[in-house]
Short mmCIF file of C-alpha atoms in Angstrom, two decimals:
data_model
loop_
_atom_site.label_atom_id
_atom_site.label_comp_id
_atom_site.label_asym_id
_atom_site.label_seq_id
_atom_site.Cartn_x
_atom_site.Cartn_y
_atom_site.Cartn_z
CA GLY A 7 -115.58 44.17 -115.41
CA GLY A 8 -118.15 45.66 -117.87
CA LEU A 9 -116.54 49.02 -117.78
CA ALA A 10 -112.82 47.42 -118.51
CA LEU A 11 -114.38 45.40 -121.19
CA GLN A 12 -115.76 48.37 -122.83
CA THR A 13 -112.43 50.22 -122.84
CA LYS A 14 -110.60 47.19 -124.01
CA ARG A 15 -113.01 47.21 -126.95
CA SER A 16 -112.49 51.10 -128.19
CA LYS A 17 -108.90 50.24 -127.95
CA MET A 18 -109.06 47.33 -130.24
CA SER A 19 -111.93 48.64 -132.57
CA LYS A 20 -111.29 50.45 -135.75
CA THR A 21 -113.17 53.56 -136.39
CA ALA A 22 -114.61 54.97 -139.78
CA LEU A 23 -116.24 58.08 -140.85
CA VAL A 24 -118.81 57.67 -143.32
CA TYR A 25 -119.80 60.87 -145.59
CA GLY A 26 -123.47 60.40 -146.69
CA ALA A 27 -124.06 57.91 -143.82
CA CYS A 28 -128.18 58.18 -144.42
CA GLY A 29 -128.02 57.66 -147.89
CA GLN A 30 -129.21 54.20 -149.54
CA LEU A 31 -125.30 52.97 -150.09
CA GLY A 32 -124.46 55.15 -146.67
CA ARG A 33 -126.91 53.11 -144.76
CA ALA A 34 -125.82 49.76 -146.16
CA VAL A 35 -122.10 50.72 -145.42
CA THR A 36 -122.65 51.89 -141.64
CA GLU A 37 -124.48 48.72 -140.85
CA CYS A 38 -121.85 46.57 -142.60
CA PHE A 39 -119.17 48.17 -140.57
CA LYS A 40 -121.17 48.17 -137.17
CA SER A 41 -121.81 44.39 -137.67
CA ALA A 42 -118.21 44.13 -137.74
CA ASN A 43 -117.78 45.82 -134.32
CA TRP A 44 -116.12 49.23 -135.82
CA ILE A 45 -116.77 52.32 -134.25
CA VAL A 46 -118.75 54.26 -136.82
CA HIS A 47 -119.22 58.08 -137.45
CA GLY A 48 -121.48 59.43 -140.03
CA ALA A 49 -121.75 62.88 -141.56
CA ASP A 50 -124.87 63.88 -143.19
CA HIS A 51 -127.60 66.74 -143.51
CA LEU A 52 -129.46 64.32 -140.92
CA ALA A 53 -128.59 62.93 -137.58
CA ASP A 54 -128.60 59.07 -137.57
CA GLU A 55 -128.99 57.44 -134.06
CA ARG A 56 -127.66 54.19 -135.05
CA LEU A 57 -124.15 55.49 -135.15
CA ASP A 58 -121.74 56.06 -132.70
CA LYS A 59 -121.33 59.71 -133.61
CA SER A 60 -123.26 61.86 -136.11
CA PHE A 61 -121.97 64.89 -137.49
CA VAL A 62 -124.88 66.90 -139.10
CA LEU A 63 -123.48 68.83 -142.01
CA SER A 64 -124.93 72.46 -142.86
CA LYS A 65 -126.52 72.88 -146.24
CA GLU A 66 -125.73 76.49 -146.11
CA ASP A 67 -122.00 76.21 -144.64
CA TRP A 68 -120.48 72.68 -145.94
CA LYS A 69 -116.97 74.38 -145.12
CA SER A 70 -117.85 75.01 -141.52
CA SER A 71 -119.17 71.44 -141.07
CA ALA A 72 -115.80 69.78 -142.25
CA MET A 73 -113.82 71.94 -140.07
CA GLU A 74 -115.79 70.94 -137.31
CA ILE A 75 -115.29 67.24 -137.94
CA VAL A 76 -111.47 68.02 -138.03
CA ALA A 77 -111.51 70.07 -134.87
CA SER A 78 -113.21 67.33 -133.13
CA ASN A 79 -109.96 65.27 -132.71
CA ASN A 80 -111.03 62.29 -133.88
CA LYS A 81 -108.57 59.78 -135.75
CA TYR A 82 -110.06 57.43 -138.40
CA ASP A 83 -108.87 54.21 -139.81
CA ALA A 84 -111.31 54.82 -142.92
CA VAL A 85 -112.92 57.89 -144.31
CA ILE A 86 -115.62 56.70 -146.75
CA CYS A 87 -117.39 59.18 -149.18
CA VAL A 88 -120.65 57.77 -150.60
CA ALA A 89 -122.58 60.91 -150.77
CA GLY A 90 -123.82 62.41 -154.14
CA GLY A 91 -126.46 62.37 -156.41
CA TRP A 92 -127.30 62.18 -160.38
CA ALA A 93 -128.63 64.42 -163.01
CA GLY A 94 -128.90 64.20 -166.70
CA GLY A 95 -128.91 66.59 -169.47
CA SER A 96 -126.80 67.67 -172.33
CA CYS A 97 -124.98 71.17 -172.76
CA ALA A 98 -127.69 72.43 -174.53
CA SER A 99 -130.56 71.47 -172.02
CA PRO A 100 -132.47 74.42 -170.52
CA ASP A 101 -131.60 72.69 -166.86
CA PHE A 102 -127.65 72.33 -167.64
CA LEU A 103 -126.41 75.45 -165.59
CA ALA A 104 -128.60 74.42 -162.68
CA SER A 105 -127.49 70.67 -162.67
CA VAL A 106 -123.95 71.81 -162.62
CA GLU A 107 -124.49 73.86 -159.46
CA ALA A 108 -126.50 70.91 -158.20
CA MET A 109 -123.71 68.39 -158.77
CA TRP A 110 -121.25 70.65 -157.62
CA ASP A 111 -123.08 70.79 -154.35
CA MET A 112 -123.89 66.82 -154.21
CA ASN A 113 -120.89 65.56 -155.58
CA ILE A 114 -117.84 67.79 -155.46
CA LYS A 115 -118.51 69.75 -152.32
CA SER A 116 -118.82 66.18 -150.49
CA ALA A 117 -115.74 64.52 -152.01
CA ALA A 118 -113.66 67.55 -151.25
CA ALA A 119 -115.00 68.00 -147.68
CA ALA A 120 -114.20 64.25 -147.20
CA ALA A 121 -110.67 64.55 -148.69
CA HIS A 122 -109.97 67.38 -146.39
CA VAL A 123 -111.33 65.85 -143.26
CA ALA A 124 -109.20 62.48 -144.30
CA ALA A 125 -106.08 64.46 -144.76
CA ASN A 126 -106.13 65.72 -141.32
CA THR A 127 -107.64 62.84 -139.39
CA LEU A 128 -106.59 59.80 -141.06
CA LYS A 129 -104.23 57.39 -138.99
CA PRO A 130 -101.26 55.56 -140.32
CA ASN A 131 -102.23 52.71 -142.69
CA GLY A 132 -105.49 54.27 -143.02
CA ILE A 133 -107.75 54.25 -146.20
CA ILE A 134 -109.66 56.89 -147.98
CA VAL A 135 -112.58 55.79 -150.38
CA LEU A 136 -114.23 58.19 -152.91
CA THR A 137 -117.10 57.63 -155.10
CA GLY A 138 -116.39 58.16 -158.70
CA ALA A 139 -118.41 56.85 -161.83
CA ALA A 140 -117.19 54.42 -164.45
CA ALA A 141 -119.17 56.50 -167.12
CA ALA A 142 -116.96 59.56 -166.12
CA LEU A 143 -113.81 58.10 -167.53
CA GLY A 144 -114.91 59.18 -170.84
CA PRO A 145 -117.19 61.68 -172.41
CA THR A 146 -120.87 61.79 -170.78
CA PRO A 147 -122.73 63.82 -173.28
CA GLY A 148 -126.09 63.10 -171.97
CA MET A 149 -125.13 63.87 -168.26
CA VAL A 150 -122.45 66.40 -168.52
CA ALA A 151 -123.23 68.07 -165.18
CA TYR A 152 -122.54 64.66 -163.46
CA GLY A 153 -119.88 63.53 -165.52
CA LEU A 154 -117.56 66.73 -164.88
CA SER A 155 -118.61 66.27 -161.12
CA LYS A 156 -117.12 62.76 -160.91
CA ALA A 157 -114.13 63.53 -163.13
CA ALA A 158 -113.50 66.08 -160.62
CA THR A 159 -113.70 63.40 -158.01
CA HIS A 160 -111.27 61.16 -159.82
CA ASN A 161 -108.88 64.08 -159.67
CA ILE A 162 -109.18 64.35 -155.92
CA VAL A 163 -108.27 60.61 -155.73
CA SER A 164 -105.21 60.89 -157.98
CA SER A 165 -103.86 64.20 -155.95
CA LEU A 166 -104.56 62.75 -152.47
CA ALA A 167 -102.73 59.48 -153.66
CA HIS A 168 -99.52 61.53 -154.84
CA ALA A 169 -96.40 61.58 -152.60
CA ASP A 170 -96.84 65.39 -152.29
CA SER A 171 -100.14 65.26 -150.27
CA LYS A 172 -98.29 63.80 -147.43
CA LEU A 173 -100.79 61.48 -146.10
CA PRO A 174 -99.65 59.35 -143.07
CA GLU A 175 -97.24 56.40 -143.79
CA GLY A 176 -99.16 53.46 -145.47
CA SER A 177 -102.14 55.46 -146.44
CA CYS A 178 -104.16 54.06 -149.30
CA VAL A 179 -106.53 56.35 -151.50
CA THR A 180 -108.96 54.47 -153.96
CA ALA A 181 -112.25 55.04 -155.58
CA ILE A 182 -115.18 52.76 -156.44
CA LEU A 183 -116.66 53.50 -159.99
CA PRO A 184 -119.99 52.24 -160.11
CA ILE A 185 -122.03 51.89 -163.41
CA THR A 186 -125.51 51.30 -161.84
CA LEU A 187 -126.21 50.78 -158.08
CA ASP A 188 -129.13 48.45 -157.06
CA THR A 189 -131.16 51.15 -155.08
CA ALA A 190 -134.82 51.51 -154.60
CA THR A 191 -134.49 54.92 -156.09
CA ASN A 192 -132.89 53.54 -159.30
CA ARG A 193 -135.52 50.43 -159.45
CA LYS A 194 -138.35 53.00 -159.27
CA TYR A 195 -137.07 55.31 -162.24
CA MET A 196 -135.62 52.45 -164.31
CA ALA A 197 -138.26 49.72 -163.56
CA ASP A 198 -138.03 47.95 -166.96
CA ALA A 199 -133.91 47.62 -166.83
CA ASP A 200 -131.96 44.54 -166.48
CA PHE A 201 -131.27 44.43 -162.65
CA SER A 202 -128.71 41.50 -163.01
CA THR A 203 -126.30 44.06 -164.52
CA TRP A 204 -126.79 46.32 -161.16
CA THR A 205 -124.39 46.07 -158.23
CA PRO A 206 -125.80 45.31 -155.03
CA LEU A 207 -125.27 47.67 -151.92
CA THR A 208 -124.19 44.85 -149.88
CA PHE A 209 -121.49 43.94 -152.20
CA VAL A 210 -120.09 47.38 -152.12
CA ALA A 211 -120.57 47.74 -148.39
CA GLU A 212 -118.51 44.30 -147.82
CA THR A 213 -115.80 45.24 -150.21
CA LEU A 214 -115.23 48.42 -148.45
CA LEU A 215 -115.13 46.65 -145.11
CA LYS A 216 -112.48 44.34 -146.37
CA TRP A 217 -110.10 46.94 -147.88
CA ALA A 218 -110.62 48.99 -144.63
CA SER A 219 -109.49 46.10 -142.35
CA GLY A 220 -106.52 45.73 -144.78
CA ASP A 221 -107.75 42.86 -147.09
CA GLY A 222 -107.02 42.96 -150.79
CA ARG A 223 -106.69 46.78 -150.71
CA PRO A 224 -106.39 48.39 -154.08
CA SER A 225 -102.79 49.85 -154.92
CA ASN A 226 -102.87 53.43 -153.47
CA GLY A 227 -104.47 55.90 -156.22
CA GLN A 228 -106.22 52.98 -158.34
CA MET A 229 -109.84 53.38 -159.05
CA LEU A 230 -112.09 50.32 -159.45
CA LYS A 231 -115.19 49.70 -161.58
CA LEU A 232 -117.75 47.88 -160.37
CA VAL A 233 -118.78 45.57 -163.20
CA THR A 234 -121.90 43.38 -162.65
CA GLU A 235 -123.05 40.57 -164.83
CA GLY A 236 -125.61 38.00 -164.36
CA GLY A 237 -125.80 39.12 -160.45
CA ALA A 238 -121.95 38.66 -159.96
CA THR A 239 -119.93 41.54 -159.47
CA SER A 240 -116.07 42.11 -160.38
CA LEU A 241 -113.80 44.96 -159.56
CA VAL A 242 -111.92 45.85 -162.81
CA PRO A 243 -109.10 48.35 -162.45
CA ALA A 244 -109.88 51.85 -164.43
#
């Protein structure tokens, strides 16, 4: 009966694709979905043995990597992009143009690739979640490259959510807009900060799992700020 049981599980199980599966937030998300018996595929620059399938992304040829995932003929109930990075600096900064290139590579390419894959592989009633940034809803003079990459990501969300994007019936496109995530990296570089205003990765992962399971989903195209105060996080429509 073992085989029959496995076949039954795979028919009942939902499947998620997580872009940026090996990052700090990506690991929290994949672990949360795995513990809820989802089939989890990951896409990142490294393979991840914990996952049901790992797509290793090429740093040189990001386009082919995305096409390969589409060509693999998997269909997803959820496509989640939690890949990305941060860079500071004003337009006058000597590193500004280099940081624009870095943010283009880390943030825009990953969001665009996830959007392309999702638009071609999402099942009816599926969900697409990208990672924007609360700061990028306005001017970001001290981190312009980061702000413009996240503003571009917000545009991908509104474009995908538009009726003309012709996603499957019942699709939901949304974004989480963190302020500061409670990661080991952030604690290292901002050791004196007030951690009670940082959003725990487990909260983000559990929220995404709830939405992916159809529970309390945002409306299509809605972006939600993750506002943490005194250790408690609320979802605030942008």
